[in-house]
C-alpha cells in the first residue's frame, strides 16, 4: 500500500493511515458557504420577482385587451343603433304592407345591403 504503514503483530495486521494535516485552506470556510447561500437566495429572489412581474404584466395586458374589446363592441353597437336600426325599421314598415315577415338577422342583412348600395 502506498501511504499506509503496515505493522505486523503476532495475531493481526494493523494498517495505520497517516492523518492528513488539516489547514484552514483545506477547509471550506463558513464565510464562503454564507456567500454561496446568499448568492443562491438572490437568484431565487430574482426569479420570484420576475415571475410576479410577468404575472402582473399579463394581468394588465388582459385587462387592457378586455377594455379594448368592450370599447369596440360599444362602438359597433352605437353604429348599429345610428345607421342600421333606422333602416331596419323602415324595411319592417315596407314589408308590413306585403304581409311578409323576416327575421331580425335577415332585416339586418337587407339594411346593410341598402346602406352599401346607397354609398
mmCIF file of C-alpha atoms in Angstrom:
data_model
loop_
_atom_site.group_PDB
_atom_site.id
_atom_site.type_symbol
_atom_site.label_atom_id
_atom_site.label_comp_id
_atom_site.label_asym_id
_atom_site.label_seq_id
_atom_site.Cartn_x
_atom_site.Cartn_y
_atom_site.Cartn_z
ATOM 1 C CA UNK A 1 0.000 0.000 0.000
ATOM 2 C CA UNK A 2 1.204 3.458 -0.852
ATOM 3 C CA UNK A 3 0.787 5.702 2.157
ATOM 4 C CA UNK A 4 -0.265 3.132 4.665
ATOM 5 C CA UNK A 5 2.172 1.678 7.151
ATOM 6 C CA UNK A 6 1.843 -1.989 7.849
ATOM 7 C CA UNK A 7 2.590 -3.181 11.303
ATOM 8 C CA UNK A 8 2.619 -6.896 11.791
ATOM 9 C CA UNK A 9 1.795 -8.350 15.111
ATOM 10 C CA UNK A 10 1.509 -11.985 16.083
ATOM 11 C CA UNK A 11 -2.256 -12.161 15.589
ATOM 12 C CA UNK A 12 -3.186 -9.485 13.114
ATOM 13 C CA UNK A 13 -2.028 -6.857 10.691
ATOM 14 C CA UNK A 14 -2.637 -3.271 11.667
ATOM 15 C CA UNK A 15 -2.993 -0.680 8.985
ATOM 16 C CA UNK A 16 -2.100 2.749 10.163
ATOM 17 C CA UNK A 17 -3.266 5.521 7.891
ATOM 18 C CA UNK A 18 -1.314 8.694 8.254
ATOM 19 C CA UNK A 19 -3.521 11.627 9.123
ATOM 20 C CA UNK A 20 -3.815 14.461 6.719
ATOM 21 C CA UNK A 21 -2.860 17.767 8.149
ATOM 22 C CA UNK A 22 -5.951 19.962 8.294
ATOM 23 C CA UNK A 23 -5.205 23.519 7.398
ATOM 24 C CA UNK A 24 -7.604 26.448 7.128
ATOM 25 C CA UNK A 25 -7.064 26.487 3.377
ATOM 26 C CA UNK A 26 -8.259 22.888 3.064
ATOM 27 C CA UNK A 27 -11.478 23.582 4.943
ATOM 28 C CA UNK A 28 -14.345 25.329 3.308
ATOM 29 C CA UNK A 29 -14.810 28.421 5.325
ATOM 30 C CA UNK A 30 -18.185 29.370 6.654
ATOM 31 C CA UNK A 31 -17.915 32.742 5.016
ATOM 32 C CA UNK A 32 -17.719 31.173 1.547
ATOM 33 C CA UNK A 33 -20.668 28.955 2.442
ATOM 34 C CA UNK A 34 -22.622 32.006 3.556
ATOM 35 C CA UNK A 35 -21.633 33.829 0.363
ATOM 36 C CA UNK A 36 -22.823 30.890 -1.779
ATOM 37 C CA UNK A 37 -26.058 30.692 0.179
ATOM 38 C CA UNK A 38 -26.597 34.432 -0.206
ATOM 39 C CA UNK A 39 -25.980 34.197 -3.953
ATOM 40 C CA UNK A 40 -28.498 31.359 -4.252
ATOM 41 C CA UNK A 41 -31.034 33.359 -2.254
ATOM 42 C CA UNK A 42 -30.539 36.341 -4.569
ATOM 43 C CA UNK A 43 -31.073 34.152 -7.639
ATOM 44 C CA UNK A 44 -34.256 32.674 -6.181
ATOM 45 C CA UNK A 45 -35.484 36.111 -5.174
ATOM 46 C CA UNK A 46 -34.808 37.430 -8.681
ATOM 47 C CA UNK A 47 -36.737 34.502 -10.177
ATOM 48 C CA UNK A 48 -39.655 35.148 -7.845
ATOM 49 C CA UNK A 49 -39.703 38.876 -8.628
ATOM 50 C CA UNK A 50 -39.512 38.193 -12.379
ATOM 51 C CA UNK A 51 -42.367 35.701 -12.119
ATOM 52 C CA UNK A 52 -44.535 38.166 -10.184
ATOM 53 C CA UNK A 53 -43.700 40.947 -12.651
ATOM 54 C CA UNK A 54 -44.648 38.797 -15.628
ATOM 55 C CA UNK A 55 -47.900 37.777 -13.927
ATOM 56 C CA UNK A 56 -48.706 41.425 -13.207
ATOM 57 C CA UNK A 57 -47.906 42.460 -16.790
ATOM 58 C CA UNK A 58 -50.033 39.633 -18.172
ATOM 59 C CA UNK A 59 -52.913 40.680 -15.920
ATOM 60 C CA UNK A 60 -52.601 44.315 -17.069
ATOM 61 C CA UNK A 61 -52.403 43.208 -20.709
ATOM 62 C CA UNK A 62 -55.529 41.070 -20.351
ATOM 63 C CA UNK A 63 -57.331 43.944 -18.654
ATOM 64 C CA UNK A 64 -56.374 46.399 -21.417
ATOM 65 C CA UNK A 65 -57.376 43.890 -24.069
ATOM 66 C CA UNK A 66 -60.755 43.368 -22.384
ATOM 67 C CA UNK A 67 -61.301 47.146 -22.211
ATOM 68 C CA UNK A 68 -60.429 47.491 -25.895
ATOM 69 C CA UNK A 69 -62.895 44.742 -26.804
ATOM 70 C CA UNK A 70 -65.614 46.428 -24.746
ATOM 71 C CA UNK A 71 -64.888 49.771 -26.423
ATOM 72 C CA UNK A 72 -65.046 48.163 -29.867
ATOM 73 C CA UNK A 73 -68.296 46.421 -29.007
ATOM 74 C CA UNK A 74 -69.780 49.700 -27.719
ATOM 75 C CA UNK A 75 -68.691 51.460 -30.908
ATOM 76 C CA UNK A 76 -70.267 48.769 -33.094
ATOM 77 C CA UNK A 77 -73.484 48.901 -31.064
ATOM 78 C CA UNK A 78 -73.617 52.692 -31.368
ATOM 79 C CA UNK A 79 -73.042 52.451 -35.114
ATOM 80 C CA UNK A 80 -75.751 49.808 -35.360
ATOM 81 C CA UNK A 81 -78.247 51.977 -33.496
ATOM 82 C CA UNK A 82 -77.426 55.094 -35.509
ATOM 83 C CA UNK A 83 -77.342 53.670 -39.021
ATOM 84 C CA UNK A 84 -78.695 50.150 -39.349
ATOM 85 C CA UNK A 85 -81.598 50.181 -36.903
ATOM 86 C CA UNK A 86 -83.494 53.054 -38.618
ATOM 87 C CA UNK A 87 -83.142 51.290 -41.969
ATOM 88 C CA UNK A 88 -84.358 48.018 -40.418
ATOM 89 C CA UNK A 89 -87.426 49.814 -39.031
ATOM 90 C CA UNK A 90 -88.080 51.341 -42.449
ATOM 91 C CA UNK A 91 -87.870 47.882 -44.042
ATOM 92 C CA UNK A 92 -90.276 46.481 -41.446
ATOM 93 C CA UNK A 93 -92.807 49.172 -42.363
ATOM 94 C CA UNK A 94 -92.402 48.459 -46.080
ATOM 95 C CA UNK A 95 -92.687 44.694 -45.603
ATOM 96 C CA UNK A 96 -95.689 45.020 -43.288
ATOM 97 C CA UNK A 97 -97.714 46.237 -46.274
ATOM 98 C CA UNK A 98 -96.924 42.961 -48.106
ATOM 99 C CA UNK A 99 -97.710 40.741 -45.114
ATOM 100 C CA UNK A 100 -94.197 39.295 -45.289
ATOM 101 C CA UNK A 101 -92.172 38.621 -42.161
ATOM 102 C CA UNK A 102 -88.418 38.456 -41.932
ATOM 103 C CA UNK A 103 -86.116 37.582 -39.066
ATOM 104 C CA UNK A 104 -84.028 40.265 -37.405
ATOM 105 C CA UNK A 105 -80.862 38.802 -38.948
ATOM 106 C CA UNK A 106 -82.277 38.974 -42.474
ATOM 107 C CA UNK A 107 -83.547 42.537 -41.878
ATOM 108 C CA UNK A 108 -80.064 43.491 -40.697
ATOM 109 C CA UNK A 109 -78.506 41.998 -43.833
ATOM 110 C CA UNK A 110 -81.003 43.865 -46.044
ATOM 111 C CA UNK A 111 -80.315 47.106 -44.169
ATOM 112 C CA UNK A 112 -76.561 46.718 -44.606
ATOM 113 C CA UNK A 113 -77.069 45.932 -48.281
ATOM 114 C CA UNK A 114 -79.260 49.021 -48.711
ATOM 115 C CA UNK A 115 -76.709 51.232 -46.949
ATOM 116 C CA UNK A 116 -73.852 49.801 -49.056
ATOM 117 C CA UNK A 117 -75.830 50.410 -52.222
ATOM 118 C CA UNK A 118 -76.588 53.980 -51.176
ATOM 119 C CA UNK A 119 -72.908 54.806 -50.737
#
